[in-house]
Short mmCIF file of C-alpha atoms in Angstrom, two decimals:
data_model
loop_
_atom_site.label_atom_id
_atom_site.label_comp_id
_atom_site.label_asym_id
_atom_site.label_seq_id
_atom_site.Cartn_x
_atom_site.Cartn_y
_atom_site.Cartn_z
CA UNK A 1 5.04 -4.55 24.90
CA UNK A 2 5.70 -7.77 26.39
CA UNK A 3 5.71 -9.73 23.05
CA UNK A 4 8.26 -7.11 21.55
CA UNK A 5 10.06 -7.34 24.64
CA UNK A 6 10.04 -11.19 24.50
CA UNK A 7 10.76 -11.35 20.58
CA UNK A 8 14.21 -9.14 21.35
CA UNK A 9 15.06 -11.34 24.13
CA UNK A 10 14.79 -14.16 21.07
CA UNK A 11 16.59 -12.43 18.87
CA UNK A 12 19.72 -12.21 21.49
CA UNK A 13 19.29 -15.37 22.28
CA UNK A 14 19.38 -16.27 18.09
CA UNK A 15 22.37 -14.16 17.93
CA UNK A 16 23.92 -15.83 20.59
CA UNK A 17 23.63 -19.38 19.06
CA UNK A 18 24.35 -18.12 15.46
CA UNK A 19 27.76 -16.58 16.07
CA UNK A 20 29.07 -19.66 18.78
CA UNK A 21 30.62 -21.58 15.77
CA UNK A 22 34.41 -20.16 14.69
CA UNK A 23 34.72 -18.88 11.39
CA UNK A 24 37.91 -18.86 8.99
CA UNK A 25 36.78 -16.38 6.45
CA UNK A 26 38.98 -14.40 5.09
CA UNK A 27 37.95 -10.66 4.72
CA UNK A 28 37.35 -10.84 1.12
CA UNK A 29 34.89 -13.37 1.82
CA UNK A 30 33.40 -11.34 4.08
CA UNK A 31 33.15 -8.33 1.77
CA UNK A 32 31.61 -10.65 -0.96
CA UNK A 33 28.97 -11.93 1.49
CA UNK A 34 28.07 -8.82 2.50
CA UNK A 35 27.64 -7.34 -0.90
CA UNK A 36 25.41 -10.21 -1.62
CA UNK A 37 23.66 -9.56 1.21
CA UNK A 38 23.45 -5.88 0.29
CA UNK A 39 22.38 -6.45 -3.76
CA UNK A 40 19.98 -9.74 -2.71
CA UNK A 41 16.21 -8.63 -3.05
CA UNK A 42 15.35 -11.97 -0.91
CA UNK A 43 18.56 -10.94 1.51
CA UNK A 44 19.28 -7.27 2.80
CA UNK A 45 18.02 -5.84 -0.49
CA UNK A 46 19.32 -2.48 0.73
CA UNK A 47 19.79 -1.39 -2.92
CA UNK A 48 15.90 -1.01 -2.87
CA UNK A 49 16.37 2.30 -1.15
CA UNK A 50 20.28 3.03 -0.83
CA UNK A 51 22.82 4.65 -3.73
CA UNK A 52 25.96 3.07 -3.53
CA UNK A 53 29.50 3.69 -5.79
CA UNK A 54 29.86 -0.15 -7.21
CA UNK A 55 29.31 -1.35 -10.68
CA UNK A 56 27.33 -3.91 -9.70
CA UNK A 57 24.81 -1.63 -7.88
CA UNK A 58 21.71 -1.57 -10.70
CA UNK A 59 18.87 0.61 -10.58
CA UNK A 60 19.49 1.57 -7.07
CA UNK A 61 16.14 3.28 -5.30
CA UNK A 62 17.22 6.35 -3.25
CA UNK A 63 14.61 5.95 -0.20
CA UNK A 64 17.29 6.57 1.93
CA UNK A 65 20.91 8.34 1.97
CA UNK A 66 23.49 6.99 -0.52
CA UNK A 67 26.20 5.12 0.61
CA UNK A 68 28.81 7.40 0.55
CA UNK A 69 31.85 8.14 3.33
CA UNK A 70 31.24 5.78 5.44
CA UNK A 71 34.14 5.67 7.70
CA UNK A 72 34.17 9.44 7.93
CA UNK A 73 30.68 9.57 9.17
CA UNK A 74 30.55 6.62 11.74
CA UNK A 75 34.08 6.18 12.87
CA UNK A 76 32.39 4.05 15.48
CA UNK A 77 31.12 0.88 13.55
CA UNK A 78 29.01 -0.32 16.38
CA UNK A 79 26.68 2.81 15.40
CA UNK A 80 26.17 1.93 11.92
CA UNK A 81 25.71 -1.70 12.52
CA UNK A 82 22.97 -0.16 15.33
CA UNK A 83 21.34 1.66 12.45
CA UNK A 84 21.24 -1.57 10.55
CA UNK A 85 20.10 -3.66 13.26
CA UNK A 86 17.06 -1.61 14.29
CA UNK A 87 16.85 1.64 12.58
CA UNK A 88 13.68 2.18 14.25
CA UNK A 89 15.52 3.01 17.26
CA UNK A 90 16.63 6.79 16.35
CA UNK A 91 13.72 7.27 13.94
CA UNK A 92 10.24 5.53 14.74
CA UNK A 93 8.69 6.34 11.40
CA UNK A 94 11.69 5.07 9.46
CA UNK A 95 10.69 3.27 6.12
CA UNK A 96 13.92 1.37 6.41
CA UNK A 97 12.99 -2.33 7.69
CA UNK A 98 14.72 -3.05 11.46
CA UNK A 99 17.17 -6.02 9.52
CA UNK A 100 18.38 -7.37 12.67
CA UNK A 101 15.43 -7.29 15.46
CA UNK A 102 13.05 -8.91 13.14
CA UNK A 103 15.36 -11.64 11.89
CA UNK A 104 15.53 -10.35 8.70
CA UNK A 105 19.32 -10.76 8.50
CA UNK A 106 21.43 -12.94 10.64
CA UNK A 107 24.30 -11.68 12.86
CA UNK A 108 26.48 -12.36 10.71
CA UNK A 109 25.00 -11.09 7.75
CA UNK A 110 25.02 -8.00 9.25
CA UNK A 111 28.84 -7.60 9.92
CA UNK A 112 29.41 -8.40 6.55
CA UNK A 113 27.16 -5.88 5.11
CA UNK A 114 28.47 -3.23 8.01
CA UNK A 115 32.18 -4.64 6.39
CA UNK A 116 31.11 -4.10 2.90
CA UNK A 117 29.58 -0.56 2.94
CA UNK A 118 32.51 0.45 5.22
CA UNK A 119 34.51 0.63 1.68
CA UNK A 120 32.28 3.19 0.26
CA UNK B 1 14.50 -15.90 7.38
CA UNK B 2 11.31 -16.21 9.40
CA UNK B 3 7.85 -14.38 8.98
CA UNK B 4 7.01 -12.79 12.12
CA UNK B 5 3.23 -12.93 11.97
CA UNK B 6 1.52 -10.86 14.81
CA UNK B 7 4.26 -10.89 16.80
CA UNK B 8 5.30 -7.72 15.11
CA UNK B 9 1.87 -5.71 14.47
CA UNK B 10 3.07 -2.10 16.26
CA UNK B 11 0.00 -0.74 17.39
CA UNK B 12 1.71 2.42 18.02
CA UNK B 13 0.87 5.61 15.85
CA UNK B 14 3.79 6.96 16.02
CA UNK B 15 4.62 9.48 14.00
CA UNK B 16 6.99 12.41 12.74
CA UNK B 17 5.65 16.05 12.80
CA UNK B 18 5.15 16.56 9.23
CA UNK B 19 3.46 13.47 8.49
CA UNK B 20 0.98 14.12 12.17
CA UNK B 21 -0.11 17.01 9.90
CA UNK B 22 -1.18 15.13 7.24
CA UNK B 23 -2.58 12.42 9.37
CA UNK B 24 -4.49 15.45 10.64
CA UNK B 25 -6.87 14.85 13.36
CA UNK B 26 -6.88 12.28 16.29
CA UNK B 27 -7.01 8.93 16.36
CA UNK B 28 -9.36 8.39 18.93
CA UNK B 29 -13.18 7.99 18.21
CA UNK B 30 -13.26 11.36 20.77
CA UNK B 31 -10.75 12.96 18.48
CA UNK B 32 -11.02 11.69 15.23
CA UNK B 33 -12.21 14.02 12.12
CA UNK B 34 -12.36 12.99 8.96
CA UNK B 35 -13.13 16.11 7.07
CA UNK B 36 -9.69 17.93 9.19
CA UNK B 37 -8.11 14.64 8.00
CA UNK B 38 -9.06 14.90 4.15
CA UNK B 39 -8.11 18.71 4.70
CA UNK B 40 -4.87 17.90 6.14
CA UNK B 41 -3.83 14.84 3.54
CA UNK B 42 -4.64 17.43 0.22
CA UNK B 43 -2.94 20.04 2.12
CA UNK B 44 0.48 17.79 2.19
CA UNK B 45 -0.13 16.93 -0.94
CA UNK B 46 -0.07 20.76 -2.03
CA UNK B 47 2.77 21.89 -0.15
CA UNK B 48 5.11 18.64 -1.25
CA UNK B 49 4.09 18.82 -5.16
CA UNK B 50 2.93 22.45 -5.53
CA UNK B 51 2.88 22.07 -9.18
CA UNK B 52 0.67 18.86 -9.33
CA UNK B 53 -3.18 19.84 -9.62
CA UNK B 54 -5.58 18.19 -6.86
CA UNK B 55 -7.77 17.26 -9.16
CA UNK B 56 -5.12 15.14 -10.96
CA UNK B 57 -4.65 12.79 -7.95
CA UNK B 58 -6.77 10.24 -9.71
CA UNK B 59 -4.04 9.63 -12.03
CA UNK B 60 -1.60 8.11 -8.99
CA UNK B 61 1.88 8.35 -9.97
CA UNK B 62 1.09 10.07 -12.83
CA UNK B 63 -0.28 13.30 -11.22
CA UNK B 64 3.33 13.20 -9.46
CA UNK B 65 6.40 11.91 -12.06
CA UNK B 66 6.55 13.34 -15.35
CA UNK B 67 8.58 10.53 -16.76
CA UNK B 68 6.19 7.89 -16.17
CA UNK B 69 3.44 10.13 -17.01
CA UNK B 70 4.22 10.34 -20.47
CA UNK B 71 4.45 6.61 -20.76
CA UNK B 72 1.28 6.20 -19.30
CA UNK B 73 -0.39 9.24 -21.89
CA UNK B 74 0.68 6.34 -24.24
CA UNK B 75 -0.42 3.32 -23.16
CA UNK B 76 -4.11 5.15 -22.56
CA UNK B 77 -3.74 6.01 -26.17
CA UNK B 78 -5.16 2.42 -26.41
CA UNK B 79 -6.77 1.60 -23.22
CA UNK B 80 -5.63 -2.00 -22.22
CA UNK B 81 -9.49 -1.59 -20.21
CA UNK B 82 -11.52 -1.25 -23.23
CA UNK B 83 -12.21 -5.21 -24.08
CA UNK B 84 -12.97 -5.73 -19.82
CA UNK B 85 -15.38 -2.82 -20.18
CA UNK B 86 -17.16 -4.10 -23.32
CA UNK B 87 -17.22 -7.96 -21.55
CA UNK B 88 -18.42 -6.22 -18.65
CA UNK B 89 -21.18 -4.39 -19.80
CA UNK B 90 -22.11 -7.78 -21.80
CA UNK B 91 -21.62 -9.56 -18.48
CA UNK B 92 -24.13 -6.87 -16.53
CA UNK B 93 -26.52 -6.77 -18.97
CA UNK B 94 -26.94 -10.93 -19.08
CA UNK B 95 -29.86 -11.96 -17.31
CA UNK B 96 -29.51 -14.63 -14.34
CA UNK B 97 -31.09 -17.80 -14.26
CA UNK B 98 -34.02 -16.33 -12.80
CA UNK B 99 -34.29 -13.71 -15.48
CA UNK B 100 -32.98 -10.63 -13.13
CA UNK B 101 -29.79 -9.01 -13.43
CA UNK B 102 -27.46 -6.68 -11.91
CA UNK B 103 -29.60 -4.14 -12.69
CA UNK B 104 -32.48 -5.02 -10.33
CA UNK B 105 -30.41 -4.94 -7.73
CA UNK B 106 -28.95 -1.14 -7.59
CA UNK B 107 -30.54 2.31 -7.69
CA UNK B 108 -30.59 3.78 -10.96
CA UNK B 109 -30.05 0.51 -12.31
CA UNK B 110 -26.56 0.18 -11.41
CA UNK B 111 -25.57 2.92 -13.99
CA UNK B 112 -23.46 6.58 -12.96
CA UNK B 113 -23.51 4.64 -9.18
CA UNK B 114 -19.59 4.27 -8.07
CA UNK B 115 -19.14 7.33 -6.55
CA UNK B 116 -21.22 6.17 -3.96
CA UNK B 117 -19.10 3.17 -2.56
CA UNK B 118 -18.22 2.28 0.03
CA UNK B 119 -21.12 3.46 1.96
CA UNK B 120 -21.70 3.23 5.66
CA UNK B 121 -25.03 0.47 5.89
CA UNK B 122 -26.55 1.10 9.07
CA UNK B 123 -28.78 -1.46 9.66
CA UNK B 124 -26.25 -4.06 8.79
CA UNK B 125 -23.86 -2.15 10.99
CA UNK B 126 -20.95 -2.38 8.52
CA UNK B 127 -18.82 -0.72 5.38
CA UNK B 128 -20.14 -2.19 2.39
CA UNK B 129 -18.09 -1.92 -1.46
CA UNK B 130 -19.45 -2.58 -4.38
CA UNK B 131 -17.83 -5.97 -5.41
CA UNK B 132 -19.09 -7.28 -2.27
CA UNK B 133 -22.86 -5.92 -3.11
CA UNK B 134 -22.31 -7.25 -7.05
CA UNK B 135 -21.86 -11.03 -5.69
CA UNK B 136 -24.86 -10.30 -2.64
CA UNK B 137 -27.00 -9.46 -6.16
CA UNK B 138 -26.02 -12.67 -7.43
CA UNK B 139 -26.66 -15.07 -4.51
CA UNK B 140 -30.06 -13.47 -3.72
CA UNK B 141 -31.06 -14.35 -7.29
CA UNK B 142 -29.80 -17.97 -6.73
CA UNK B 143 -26.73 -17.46 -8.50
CA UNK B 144 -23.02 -18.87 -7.29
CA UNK B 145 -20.71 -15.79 -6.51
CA UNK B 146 -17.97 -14.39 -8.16
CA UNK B 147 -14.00 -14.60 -6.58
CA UNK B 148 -12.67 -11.50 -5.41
CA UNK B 149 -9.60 -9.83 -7.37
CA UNK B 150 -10.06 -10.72 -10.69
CA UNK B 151 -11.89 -12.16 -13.65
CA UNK B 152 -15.63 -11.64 -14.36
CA UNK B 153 -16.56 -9.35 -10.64
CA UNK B 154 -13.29 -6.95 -12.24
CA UNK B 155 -15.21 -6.51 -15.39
CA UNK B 156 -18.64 -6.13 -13.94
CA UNK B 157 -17.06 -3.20 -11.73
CA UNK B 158 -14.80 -1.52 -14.35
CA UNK B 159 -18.19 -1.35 -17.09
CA UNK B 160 -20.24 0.35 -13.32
CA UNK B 161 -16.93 2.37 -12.85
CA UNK B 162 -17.32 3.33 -16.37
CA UNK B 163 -20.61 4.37 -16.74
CA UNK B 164 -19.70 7.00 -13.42
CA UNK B 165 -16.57 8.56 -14.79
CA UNK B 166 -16.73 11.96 -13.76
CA UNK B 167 -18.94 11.89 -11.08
CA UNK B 168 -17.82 12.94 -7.79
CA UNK B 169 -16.78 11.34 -4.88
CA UNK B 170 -18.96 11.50 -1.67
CA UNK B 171 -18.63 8.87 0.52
CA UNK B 172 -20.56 10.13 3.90
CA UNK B 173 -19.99 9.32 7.43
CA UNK B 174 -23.46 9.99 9.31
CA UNK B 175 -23.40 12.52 11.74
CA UNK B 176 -23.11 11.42 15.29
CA UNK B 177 -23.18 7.62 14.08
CA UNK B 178 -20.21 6.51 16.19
CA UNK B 179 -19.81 2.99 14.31
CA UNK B 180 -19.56 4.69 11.26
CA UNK B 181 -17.03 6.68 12.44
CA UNK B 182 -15.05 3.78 14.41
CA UNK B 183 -15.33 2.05 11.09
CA UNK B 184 -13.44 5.17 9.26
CA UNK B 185 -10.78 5.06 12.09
CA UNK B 186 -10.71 1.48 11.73
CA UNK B 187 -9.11 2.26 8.41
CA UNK B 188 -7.15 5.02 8.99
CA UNK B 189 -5.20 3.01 12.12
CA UNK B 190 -4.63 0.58 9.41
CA UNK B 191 -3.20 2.64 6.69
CA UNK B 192 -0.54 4.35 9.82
CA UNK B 193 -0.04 1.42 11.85
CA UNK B 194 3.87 -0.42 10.79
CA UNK B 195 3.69 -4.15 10.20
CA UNK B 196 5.19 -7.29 9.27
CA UNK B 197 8.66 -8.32 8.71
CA UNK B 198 9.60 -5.20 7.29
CA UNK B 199 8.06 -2.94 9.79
CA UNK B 200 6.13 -1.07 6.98
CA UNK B 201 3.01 0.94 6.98
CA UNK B 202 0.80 2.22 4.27
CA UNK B 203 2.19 5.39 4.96
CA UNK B 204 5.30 4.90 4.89
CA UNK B 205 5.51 4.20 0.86
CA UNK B 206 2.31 6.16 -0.15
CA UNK B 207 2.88 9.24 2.00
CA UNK B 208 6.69 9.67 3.16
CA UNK B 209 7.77 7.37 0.05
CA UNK B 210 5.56 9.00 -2.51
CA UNK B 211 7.34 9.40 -5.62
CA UNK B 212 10.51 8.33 -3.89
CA UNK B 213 12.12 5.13 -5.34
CA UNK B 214 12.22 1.97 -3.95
CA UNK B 215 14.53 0.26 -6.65
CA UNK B 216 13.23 0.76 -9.89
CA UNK B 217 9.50 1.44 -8.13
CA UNK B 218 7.73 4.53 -7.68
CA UNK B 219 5.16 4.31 -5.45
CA UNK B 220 2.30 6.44 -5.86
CA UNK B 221 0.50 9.60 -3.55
CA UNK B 222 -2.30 7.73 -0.92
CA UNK B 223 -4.63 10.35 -2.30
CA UNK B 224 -6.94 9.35 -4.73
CA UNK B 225 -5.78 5.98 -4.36
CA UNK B 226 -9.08 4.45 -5.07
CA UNK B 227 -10.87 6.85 -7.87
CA UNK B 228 -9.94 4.54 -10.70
CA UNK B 229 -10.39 1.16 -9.81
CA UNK B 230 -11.06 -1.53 -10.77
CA UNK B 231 -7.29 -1.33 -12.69
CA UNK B 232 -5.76 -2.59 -15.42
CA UNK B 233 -2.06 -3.30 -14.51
CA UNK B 234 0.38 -4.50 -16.90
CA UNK B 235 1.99 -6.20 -14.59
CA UNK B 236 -1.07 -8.71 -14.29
CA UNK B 237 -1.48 -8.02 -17.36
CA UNK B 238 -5.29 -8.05 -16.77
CA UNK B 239 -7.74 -6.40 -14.16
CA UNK B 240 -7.76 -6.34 -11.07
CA UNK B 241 -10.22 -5.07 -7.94
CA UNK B 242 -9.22 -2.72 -5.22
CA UNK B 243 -8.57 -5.49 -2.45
CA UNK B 244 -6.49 -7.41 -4.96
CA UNK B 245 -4.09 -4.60 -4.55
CA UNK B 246 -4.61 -3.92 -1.08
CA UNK B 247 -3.28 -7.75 -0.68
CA UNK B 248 -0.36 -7.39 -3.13
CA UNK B 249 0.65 -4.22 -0.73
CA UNK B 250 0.13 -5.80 2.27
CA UNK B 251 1.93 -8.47 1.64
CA UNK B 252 4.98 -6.24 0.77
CA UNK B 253 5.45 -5.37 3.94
CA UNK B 254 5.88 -9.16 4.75
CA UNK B 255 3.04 -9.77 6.47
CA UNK B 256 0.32 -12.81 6.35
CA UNK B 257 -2.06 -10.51 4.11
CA UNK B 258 -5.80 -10.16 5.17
CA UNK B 259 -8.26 -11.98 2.45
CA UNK B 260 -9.70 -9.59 0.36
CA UNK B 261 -13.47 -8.20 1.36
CA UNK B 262 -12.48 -8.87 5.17
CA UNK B 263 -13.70 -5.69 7.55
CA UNK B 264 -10.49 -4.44 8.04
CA UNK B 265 -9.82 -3.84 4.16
CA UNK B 266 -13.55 -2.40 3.86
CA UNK B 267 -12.70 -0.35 6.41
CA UNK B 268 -9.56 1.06 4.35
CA UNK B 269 -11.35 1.12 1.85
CA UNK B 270 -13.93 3.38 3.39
CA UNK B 271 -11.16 5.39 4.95
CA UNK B 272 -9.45 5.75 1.57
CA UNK B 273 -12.23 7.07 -0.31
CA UNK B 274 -13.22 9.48 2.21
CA UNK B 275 -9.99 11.11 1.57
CA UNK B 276 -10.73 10.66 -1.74
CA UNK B 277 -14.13 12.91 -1.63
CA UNK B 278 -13.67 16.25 -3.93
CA UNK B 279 -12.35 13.92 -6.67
CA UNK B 280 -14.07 12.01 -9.42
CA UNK B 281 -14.45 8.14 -10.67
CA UNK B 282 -12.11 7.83 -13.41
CA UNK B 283 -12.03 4.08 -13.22
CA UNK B 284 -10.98 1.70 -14.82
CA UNK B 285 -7.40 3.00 -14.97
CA UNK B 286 -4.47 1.63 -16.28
CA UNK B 287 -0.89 1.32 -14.00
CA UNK B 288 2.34 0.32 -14.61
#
């Protein structure tokens, strides 16, 4: 328990650092980076388990619910970029990997996935 | 991003209702069953694919997806196996140095034999397979041993796996031997227990994620899992032992993998092919 508890406390702390700098990207940026994030196997990969209404999206696994309505079902964005972040939280057994706690994805990454499947 | 090595190793067994039913009993050495466990995993099994046959859990995927199935009916149509099967039985019937051989080494002279690995050794106080005991023939006849995975121990295996098809599995835990049966839960803590990077268990993929896809992947029902190795994957595009695969899986879930013959895999290994009991060799298989 301690070395979870200490390895979150790292992860803040990462978070912290990682988001001091400014950024100027636009939003389309944003969107691209998180759909790279979302398609890359070495990145999110969350096309290994999740459906989701682009073109690009090939061979898509369906582990987990397709990406569909987003808005409509988590018109607070905070809770979907909680699900991302540690989706072990609501569902112990999840298969889906906790993408922020273990440092899978940065920060950042994360808001521009959470931007990305927002579309959908 | 980074590898979280231990760090990340929940030790928790936490799990969902449905899937606490087909871990079935307890995992403490006070609680643990094994035969309410192998009861409980074909019992999932039967209520999530009631049209798949028990007995066709040796065929992995196969027994589950009718796609890849027929694919597979194919490719068996010309065993990729059959060369490592002839090599092997050429390899096990070469003498050693000394003039013994494998055979000197096993009952029955190594032949109809697989069913009976892993087995609990008593005396030595741990899970022995029978890779490990094919390179512990060599060295006690003054011969260098074989690497794990792949190349000449695969063969030796698949032609001993061969010569048992059919035969059933019966891989005994002695009563009231409580090693034996910490060894077992050994295992089955392993195959539950979430690790690495990706916070994955053996579970999660083989039971919650059987047949489900992860991209293009399908991956396969834990029962059974062991009846027809060693296995010919195209992938490799050769064969490959048990703990080869155990490694490739572990890895998957981005952890440092354990080396191949450690405790820990015999002792999913062990676990494994308990649940496996009831079904028969069938190795060397062919996968995807």
């Amino acid at each position: 328990m301690r070395k979870l508890t200490t390895s979150m406390c790292a992860a803040g702390l990462l978070a912290l650092i990682a988001t001091a700098p400014a950024s100027a990207a636009t939003v389309d940026d944003v969107i691209a980076e998180g759909k790279a994030v979302y398609m890359g196997k070495s990145r999110g990969n969350c096309i290994s388990c999740h459906q989701i209404n682009d073109p690009d999206a090939n061979l898509p696994g369906n582990q987990g619910p397709p990406m569909v309505a987003m808005a409509q079902r988590f018109p607070d964005k905070r809770l979907l970029r909680a699900q991302i972040w540690d989706a072990s939280k609501t569902n112990p057994i999840t298969i889906m990997p906790p993408l922020g706690k273990h440092w899978i994805l940065s920060e950042e990454e994360i808001d521009a996935v959470v931007e990305y499947i927002y579309q959908f | 991003m980074r590898i979280i090595k231990n760090l990340t190793i929940g030790m928790s067994l936490i799990m969902g209702s449905q899937l606490v039913a087909a871990a079935g009993s307890g995992t403490t050495l006070d609680t643990v069953n094994p035969e309410a466990d192998r009861m409980a995993l074909r019992s999932y099994y039967q209520s999530r694919f009631p049209d798949s046959e028990l007995s066709d859990y040796v065929n992995g995927i196969y027994a589950v997806d009718a796609d890849s199935r027929s694919q597979w009916e194919e490719l068996e149509e010309f065993p990729p196996y059959e060369f490592d099967v002839e090599e092997g039985e050429r390899l096990f019937n070469t003498p050693f140095a000394n003039g013994k051989g494998y055979a000197d080494c096993f009952e029955n002279g190594g032949i109809g034999i697989r069913q009976n690995f892993p087995y609990w050794n008593k005396e030595q106080g741990t899970v022995k397979t029978l890779e490990q005991e094919i390179n512990e023939c060599r060295e006690n006849n003054g011969e260098a041993p074989l690497k794990w995975g792949k190349g000449a121990i695969a063969k030796v295996s698949a032609y001993m796996a061969w010569t048992s098809r059919g035969k059933v599995f019966d891989i005994k835990i002695p009563e009231g031997d409580k090693e034996a049966l910490a060894a077992y839960l050994d295992g089955k803590e392993f195959f539950y227990t979430k690790r690495g990077q990706l916070n994955l268990s053996c579970s999660n993929c083989h039971l919650q994620g059987s047949n489900i896809r992860i991209r293009a992947d399908l991956a396969g029902p834990a029962l059974g899992h062991p009846s027809h190795f060693p296995v010919f994957r195209s992938k490799w595009g050769e064969l490959g032992t048990l703990h080869r695969r155990y490694k490739g899986c572990h890895q998957d879930s981005r952890s440092k993998p354990l080396d191949m013959q450690s405790t820990t895999f015999r002792n999913l290994e062990f676990f494994q092919t308990y649940m496996s009991n009831g079904l028969v060799v069938n190795g060397p298989g062919s996968r995807k």
